[in-house]
Amino acid sequence: GFHLSGTVTEPATATEPEMTYKVAISFDRCKITSVTCGCGNKDIFYCAHVVALSLYRIRKPDQVKLRLPISETLFQMNRDQLQKFVQYLITAHHTEVLPTAQKLADEILSSNSEINQVHGAPDPTAGASIDDENCWHLDEEQVREQVKLFLSQGGYYGSGKQLNSMFAKVREMLRMRDSNGARMLTLITEQFMADPRLSLWRQQGTGITEKCRQLWDELGALWVCVVLNPHCKLEEKSCWLRQLRKWGEMDVCPLEDGNYGNELPNITNALTQSSGHSQDSLARPRRTVFTRAIEGCDLHWQDSHLQRIISSDFYVSPSYQREGESLLFNSQGQPLWLEHVPTACARVDALRSHGYPREALRLTVAIINTLRLQQQRQLEIYKHQKKELLQRGATTITNLEGWVGHPLNPIGCLFLTLTEACRLEEENCLEISDAGDSKPPVYQHVPVVTGSQDSGESYLSLALEVALMGMGQQRVMPEGLYAQDKVCRNEEQIIARLQDLELDPVLVQTLRKQCILLLEGGPFSGLGEVIHRESVPMHTFAKYLFSALLPHDADLAYKLALRAMRLPVLETSAPSGDVTHPHHLVSVVPSRYPRWFTLGHLESQQCELASTMLTAAKGDMLRLRTVLEAIQKNIHSSSLIFKLAQDAFKIATPADSNSDTTLLNVALELGLQVMRMTLSTLNWRRREMVRWLVTCATEVGVRALVSILQSWYSLFTPTEATSIVAATVMSHNTILRLSLDYPQREELASCARTLALQCAMKDPQNCALSALTLCEKDHIAFETAYQIVIDAASTGMTYTQLFTIARYMEHRGYPLRAFKLASLAMTHLNLAYNQDTHPAINDVLWACALSHSLGKNELAAIIPLVVKSVHCATVLSDILRRCTMTAPGLAGIPGRRNSGKLMSTDKAPLRQLLDATISAYINTTHSRLTHISPRHYGEFIEFLSKARETFLLAQDGHIQFAQFIDNLKQIYKGKKKLMLLVRERFG
């Protein structure tokens, strides 16, 4: 049949009633070519009703009545029957059909109408002609609408997922060899190219967003797959090529390496004016996301060697050819395929994607045999150059095009092809749990089918081998943030897949063999003895290898991980001899390397690798030593070393068991290194680091504490040493934690006191008080600390610091020393007439009260200092008032007699203070009157009242005050309103 029609009933649900839909499907040569359904659902995929009707016809063909095309049936009717048929048809559907029936009747009766120019009439129930195009039905408008909608959501609301599932649909169509695959991809690409954000990003010179970038990458890779279809027609290919070129020439077309910004010379190239190749990136042709597909259009499958490889498992070279050097076979007679590796892998991807899994496997095996041969040859080359390269300690040999992070994902592609052949399909593997987390795949060994003697290899061990080869390839860090980020992402994806493999003895053997080859591989391996300074680091890969090897061969695991710890780009500037590949000369800029955008991530991966080794080496002093040395040699960031120290400390001190001393010592040593690194540089975490170090040293024990106290100057600033380190060491908690005996406590205290005195000498301003506090229990040390303060007081200390120490002295029961320090503090102070809220006022009042309590002599000594330093009338009058309220000398210093009489303001020393206070009031009054506004008049009159109280303390005070007021009236007679108020209050 060519036309299937039926009614589909959808049963009632709790919310919806039962519904019936009319469905019609046309099919031709086993493909559904068009569908219509009454439900009106618009989607890329068929609605449930179309699927239901199709399945019904497939499963119960005998239940579906097969009829002749309607034109045949009509042909058998006579004139009356035809009339009857048409009238009944119109009656059954008169509302829908009548207008059409009337129009057709008019056209048939009109002799020159279009309908009468054509012989016969159309029949929807008859099949298409043999020459007609026949392809699966695809609702093109729907595809366009959905892609447009998902793109407009910009990666939100799961739109990225939706677009990825559309890409997966394209891959599925290709695998089913459905010609709509390329058509659907074209429709998707047209919408991607019409995305309005592209021109916006280009104008702003910003990169495309990360999510969007990955979608464009997949789009480019899919086109490579499409054009590499081994069975496509030439005209199809030339049609695709035209489209791809058209898109690639549009200026909004995204570039392969990720940014529009790259059309500007990049920063490093702009700086390397020294080499004649600095225009390199400018001269390079513009490569868009479609460039690889355009290049793929030139590839064909006609090569006879290639055809033999993919068409037979048993293609081997004749035995007589195996002696000589051959480019087509290896020494075992297995075929090789010597194409550029990513291109060869793109062929594998195309075979896999177009539904040729056996062929894909055969080509994969040939590629791996080729890679093995290259690896062997590179080893031999290296053996000849080894001596010279090791002397230079650097190499210029490296791959400019890395396989990991490559746009065609060659390693991932080979790995997938091989593991798919080994996958154990469980019965219920389609039932993915609701959360969408499918169980990791289960693999079994499937022997490699080969024409030569039984190799005993499995596709699974080949998968592991090729992943290790690819990840271990030494390669130069690519240009641009996006390409660098992609290297990291691709590496993580491959490692995640490797972690799905259960390492049985066969795989362990493969792993060991490949690791040894990588270590010996010289400059061709990223884990070789010498690498290029711009080489992509191997930390993430080595961390996987270390964990995988450790249970089976610990020595090899450590050797490999320690080798991988290096990060040469941070070690040195580019060696001057390194000019054979001017392509990667980076100018030696003293700042951090502008080309390495992912450096932060790489350094943290280096740190992770170190942490993994430290954890594994717990308890093994020898191994810990080597790991520690590697950390100290290779890690240059203090915050990362601090993180490692903290990690080691956590692992060394589990909550539920005893501490591990070996690892604790490593933690301490790393901590000490951090202290030395951050001592002279500013670091916002410094306080936290210092506190942590003391905690760590406390865990290690009393010897560690003694050691940090004795060598404080290379680890801490004087302030840190006294206020954090020594103070914590001497605290009650530390003594309890260490349960020290008396000699140990004494030893610690003695070290802390020595430190305190050294710090006080070095930085008296900030350490004097801490030093005194730490030395309280030792008379000689305390006296020394006090002397240091006295010596520094005249030059290096502020009045605030001196007052603080003076108060401490009084609190400790040294009032005379407190007085001495307070006197020194007074000499540094200067209080102006208008500073009546100065923070030092309380200190001045306290110092005067202290002197007063000590006796007449001390008061007499401090008053001249007060008069010299304080010019604020209200403060002076406050001091005066306090001194006249009680008798001096009430502190009761032993050996002193005090008269117990109040002091007179007429005699020294208060007379001097009174005179100074009166003159301060006079000066302040004149200062205030020079620019006084009417709203301050009331306040000013109150100020004069206060002044009068002070004047009246003098014998002739009332006369002095009257003269003063007369004077004011004379000088400021212009301020009539104010003088009126003065007269009202003071006469």
Coordinates of N, CA and C in Angstrom, one line a residue, residues 588-685:
V588 N 59.6 36.7 26.4 CA 59.8 36.5 27.8 C 59.4 37.7 28.5
V589 N 58.1 37.7 29.0 CA 57.6 38.9 29.7 C 57.7 38.5 31.2
P590 N 58.2 39.4 32.0 CA 58.4 39.1 33.4 C 57.1 38.9 34.1
S591 N 56.0 39.4 33.6 CA 54.7 39.2 34.3 C 54.3 37.8 34.1
R592 N 53.1 37.4 34.5 CA 52.7 36.0 34.3 C 52.3 35.9 32.8
Y593 N 52.5 34.6 32.4 CA 52.5 34.4 30.9 C 51.2 34.7 30.3
P594 N 51.1 35.7 29.4 CA 49.9 36.2 28.8 C 49.2 35.1 28.0
R595 N 50.0 34.2 27.5 CA 49.4 33.2 26.6 C 48.7 32.1 27.3
W596 N 49.1 31.8 28.6 CA 48.5 30.7 29.3 C 47.3 31.2 30.1
F597 N 46.1 31.1 29.5 CA 44.9 31.7 30.2 C 44.5 30.7 31.3
T598 N 44.8 29.4 31.1 CA 44.3 28.4 32.1 C 45.3 28.1 33.2
L599 N 46.3 29.0 33.3 CA 47.4 28.7 34.3 C 46.9 28.4 35.7
G600 N 45.9 29.2 36.1 CA 45.4 29.0 37.5 C 44.8 27.6 37.7
H601 N 44.1 27.1 36.7 CA 43.5 25.8 36.7 C 44.6 24.7 36.7
L602 N 45.7 25.0 35.9 CA 46.8 24.0 35.7 C 47.5 23.9 37.0
E603 N 47.7 25.1 37.7 CA 48.5 25.0 39.0 C 47.7 24.3 40.0
S604 N 46.3 24.4 40.0 CA 45.5 23.7 41.0 C 45.5 22.2 40.7
Q605 N 45.7 21.8 39.4 CA 45.8 20.4 39.1 C 47.1 19.8 39.6
Q606 N 48.1 20.7 39.5 CA 49.5 20.3 40.0 C 49.4 20.0 41.5
C607 N 48.7 20.9 42.1 CA 48.5 20.8 43.6 C 47.7 19.5 43.9
E608 N 46.7 19.2 43.1 CA 45.9 18.0 43.4 C 46.7 16.7 43.3
L609 N 47.6 16.7 42.2 CA 48.5 15.6 42.0 C 49.4 15.4 43.3
A610 N 49.9 16.5 43.8 CA 50.8 16.4 44.9 C 50.0 15.9 46.1
S611 N 48.8 16.4 46.3 CA 48.0 16.0 47.4 C 47.7 14.5 47.4
T612 N 47.4 14.0 46.2 CA 47.1 12.6 46.0 C 48.3 11.7 46.4
M613 N 49.5 12.2 46.0 CA 50.7 11.4 46.4 C 51.0 11.5 47.9
L614 N 50.8 12.7 48.5 CA 51.0 12.8 50.0 C 50.1 11.8 50.7
T615 N 48.8 11.8 50.3 CA 47.8 10.9 51.0 C 48.3 9.5 50.9
A616 N 48.8 9.1 49.7 CA 49.2 7.7 49.5 C 50.4 7.3 50.2
A617 N 51.3 8.3 50.4 CA 52.6 8.1 51.0 C 52.6 8.1 52.5
K618 N 51.4 8.4 53.1 CA 51.3 8.5 54.6 C 52.0 7.3 55.3
G619 N 52.9 7.6 56.2 CA 53.6 6.6 56.9 C 54.9 6.1 56.3
D620 N 55.1 6.5 55.1 CA 56.4 6.0 54.4 C 57.3 7.2 54.3
M621 N 58.3 7.3 55.2 CA 59.1 8.5 55.3 C 59.9 8.7 54.0
L622 N 60.4 7.7 53.4 CA 61.2 7.9 52.2 C 60.4 8.5 51.0
R623 N 59.2 7.9 50.8 CA 58.3 8.4 49.7 C 57.9 9.8 50.0
L624 N 57.6 10.1 51.3 CA 57.1 11.5 51.7 C 58.2 12.5 51.4
R625 N 59.5 12.1 51.7 CA 60.6 13.0 51.4 C 60.6 13.4 50.0
T626 N 60.5 12.4 49.1 CA 60.7 12.7 47.6 C 59.5 13.5 47.2
V627 N 58.3 13.2 47.7 CA 57.1 14.0 47.3 C 57.3 15.5 47.8
L628 N 57.8 15.6 49.0 CA 58.0 16.9 49.6 C 59.0 17.7 48.7
E629 N 60.1 17.1 48.3 CA 61.1 17.7 47.5 C 60.5 18.2 46.2
A630 N 59.7 17.3 45.6 CA 59.0 17.7 44.3 C 58.1 18.9 44.5
I631 N 57.4 18.9 45.6 CA 56.5 20.1 45.9 C 57.4 21.4 46.0
Q632 N 58.4 21.3 46.8 CA 59.2 22.5 47.0 C 59.9 22.9 45.7
K633 N 60.2 22.0 44.9 CA 60.9 22.4 43.6 C 59.9 23.0 42.6
N634 N 58.7 22.4 42.5 CA 57.8 22.7 41.4 C 56.7 23.6 41.6
I635 N 56.2 23.7 42.9 CA 55.0 24.5 43.1 C 55.5 25.9 43.6
H636 N 54.9 26.9 42.9 CA 55.5 28.3 43.1 C 54.4 29.2 43.7
S637 N 53.3 28.7 44.0 CA 52.2 29.6 44.6 C 52.0 29.3 46.1
S638 N 52.2 30.3 46.9 CA 52.1 30.1 48.3 C 50.8 29.6 48.8
S639 N 49.7 30.1 48.1 CA 48.4 29.6 48.6 C 48.2 28.2 48.3
L640 N 48.8 27.7 47.2 CA 48.6 26.2 46.9 C 49.5 25.4 47.8
I641 N 50.7 25.9 48.2 CA 51.5 25.1 49.1 C 50.8 25.1 50.5
F642 N 50.1 26.2 50.8 CA 49.4 26.3 52.1 C 48.2 25.2 52.1
K643 N 47.6 25.1 50.9 CA 46.5 24.2 50.8 C 47.0 22.8 51.0
L644 N 48.2 22.5 50.4 CA 48.8 21.1 50.5 C 49.1 20.9 52.0
A645 N 49.7 21.9 52.7 CA 50.0 21.7 54.1 C 48.8 21.4 54.9
Q646 N 47.7 22.1 54.6 CA 46.4 21.9 55.3 C 45.9 20.4 55.0
D647 N 46.0 20.0 53.7 CA 45.5 18.7 53.3 C 46.3 17.6 54.1
A648 N 47.7 17.8 54.1 CA 48.5 16.8 54.8 C 48.2 16.8 56.3
F649 N 47.9 17.9 56.9 CA 47.6 18.0 58.3 C 46.3 17.2 58.6
K650 N 45.3 17.5 57.7 CA 44.0 16.8 57.9 C 44.2 15.3 57.8
I651 N 44.9 14.8 56.8 CA 45.1 13.4 56.6 C 45.9 12.8 57.8
A652 N 46.9 13.6 58.3 CA 47.8 13.1 59.4 C 47.1 13.0 60.7
T653 N 46.0 13.8 60.9 CA 45.4 13.8 62.2 C 43.9 13.4 62.1
P654 N 43.7 12.1 61.9 CA 42.3 11.6 61.8 C 41.6 11.7 63.1
A655 N 40.3 12.0 63.1 CA 39.6 12.2 64.4 C 39.6 10.9 65.2
D656 N 39.5 9.8 64.6 CA 39.3 8.5 65.3 C 40.5 7.7 65.6
S657 N 41.7 8.2 65.2 CA 42.9 7.4 65.6 C 44.1 8.3 65.8
N658 N 45.3 7.7 66.1 CA 46.5 8.5 66.4 C 47.0 9.3 65.2
S659 N 47.7 10.4 65.5 CA 48.3 11.2 64.4 C 49.4 10.4 63.7
D660 N 49.7 10.7 62.5 CA 50.8 10.1 61.7 C 51.9 11.1 61.7
T661 N 53.0 10.8 62.4 CA 54.1 11.8 62.6 C 54.8 12.1 61.3
T662 N 54.9 11.1 60.4 CA 55.7 11.4 59.2 C 55.0 12.4 58.4
L663 N 53.7 12.3 58.2 CA 52.9 13.3 57.4 C 52.8 14.6 58.1
L664 N 52.7 14.5 59.5 CA 52.6 15.8 60.2 C 53.8 16.6 60.0
N665 N 55.0 16.0 60.0 CA 56.2 16.7 59.7 C 56.3 17.3 58.4
V666 N 55.7 16.6 57.4 CA 55.6 17.2 56.0 C 54.7 18.4 56.0
A667 N 53.6 18.3 56.7 CA 52.7 19.5 56.8 C 53.4 20.7 57.4
L668 N 54.1 20.4 58.5 CA 54.9 21.5 59.2 C 55.9 22.1 58.2
E669 N 56.6 21.3 57.5 CA 57.7 21.8 56.6 C 57.1 22.6 55.5
L670 N 55.9 22.2 55.0 CA 55.3 23.0 53.9 C 54.8 24.3 54.5
G671 N 54.3 24.2 55.7 CA 53.8 25.4 56.4 C 54.9 26.4 56.6
L672 N 56.1 25.9 57.0 CA 57.3 26.8 57.2 C 57.7 27.4 55.9
Q673 N 57.6 26.6 54.8 CA 57.9 27.2 53.5 C 57.0 28.3 53.1
V674 N 55.7 28.2 53.4 CA 54.7 29.2 53.1 C 55.0 30.5 53.9
M675 N 55.4 30.3 55.2 CA 55.8 31.4 56.0 C 56.9 32.2 55.4
R676 N 57.9 31.5 54.9 CA 59.1 32.2 54.3 C 58.7 32.9 53.0
M677 N 57.8 32.2 52.3 CA 57.4 32.8 51.0 C 56.6 34.1 51.1
T678 N 55.7 34.1 52.2 CA 54.8 35.2 52.3 C 55.3 36.3 53.3
L679 N 56.5 36.1 53.9 CA 56.9 37.0 54.9 C 57.0 38.4 54.4
S680 N 57.6 38.6 53.2 CA 57.8 40.0 52.8 C 56.8 40.4 51.7
T681 N 55.9 39.5 51.3 CA 54.8 39.9 50.4 C 53.5 40.0 51.1
L682 N 52.7 40.9 50.6 CA 51.4 41.0 51.2 C 50.5 39.8 50.8
N683 N 49.9 39.2 51.8 CA 48.9 38.2 51.6 C 47.8 38.3 52.5
W684 N 46.6 38.3 52.0 CA 45.4 38.6 52.8 C 45.1 37.4 53.8
R685 N 45.7 36.3 53.5 CA 45.4 35.1 54.4 C 46.5 34.9 55.4

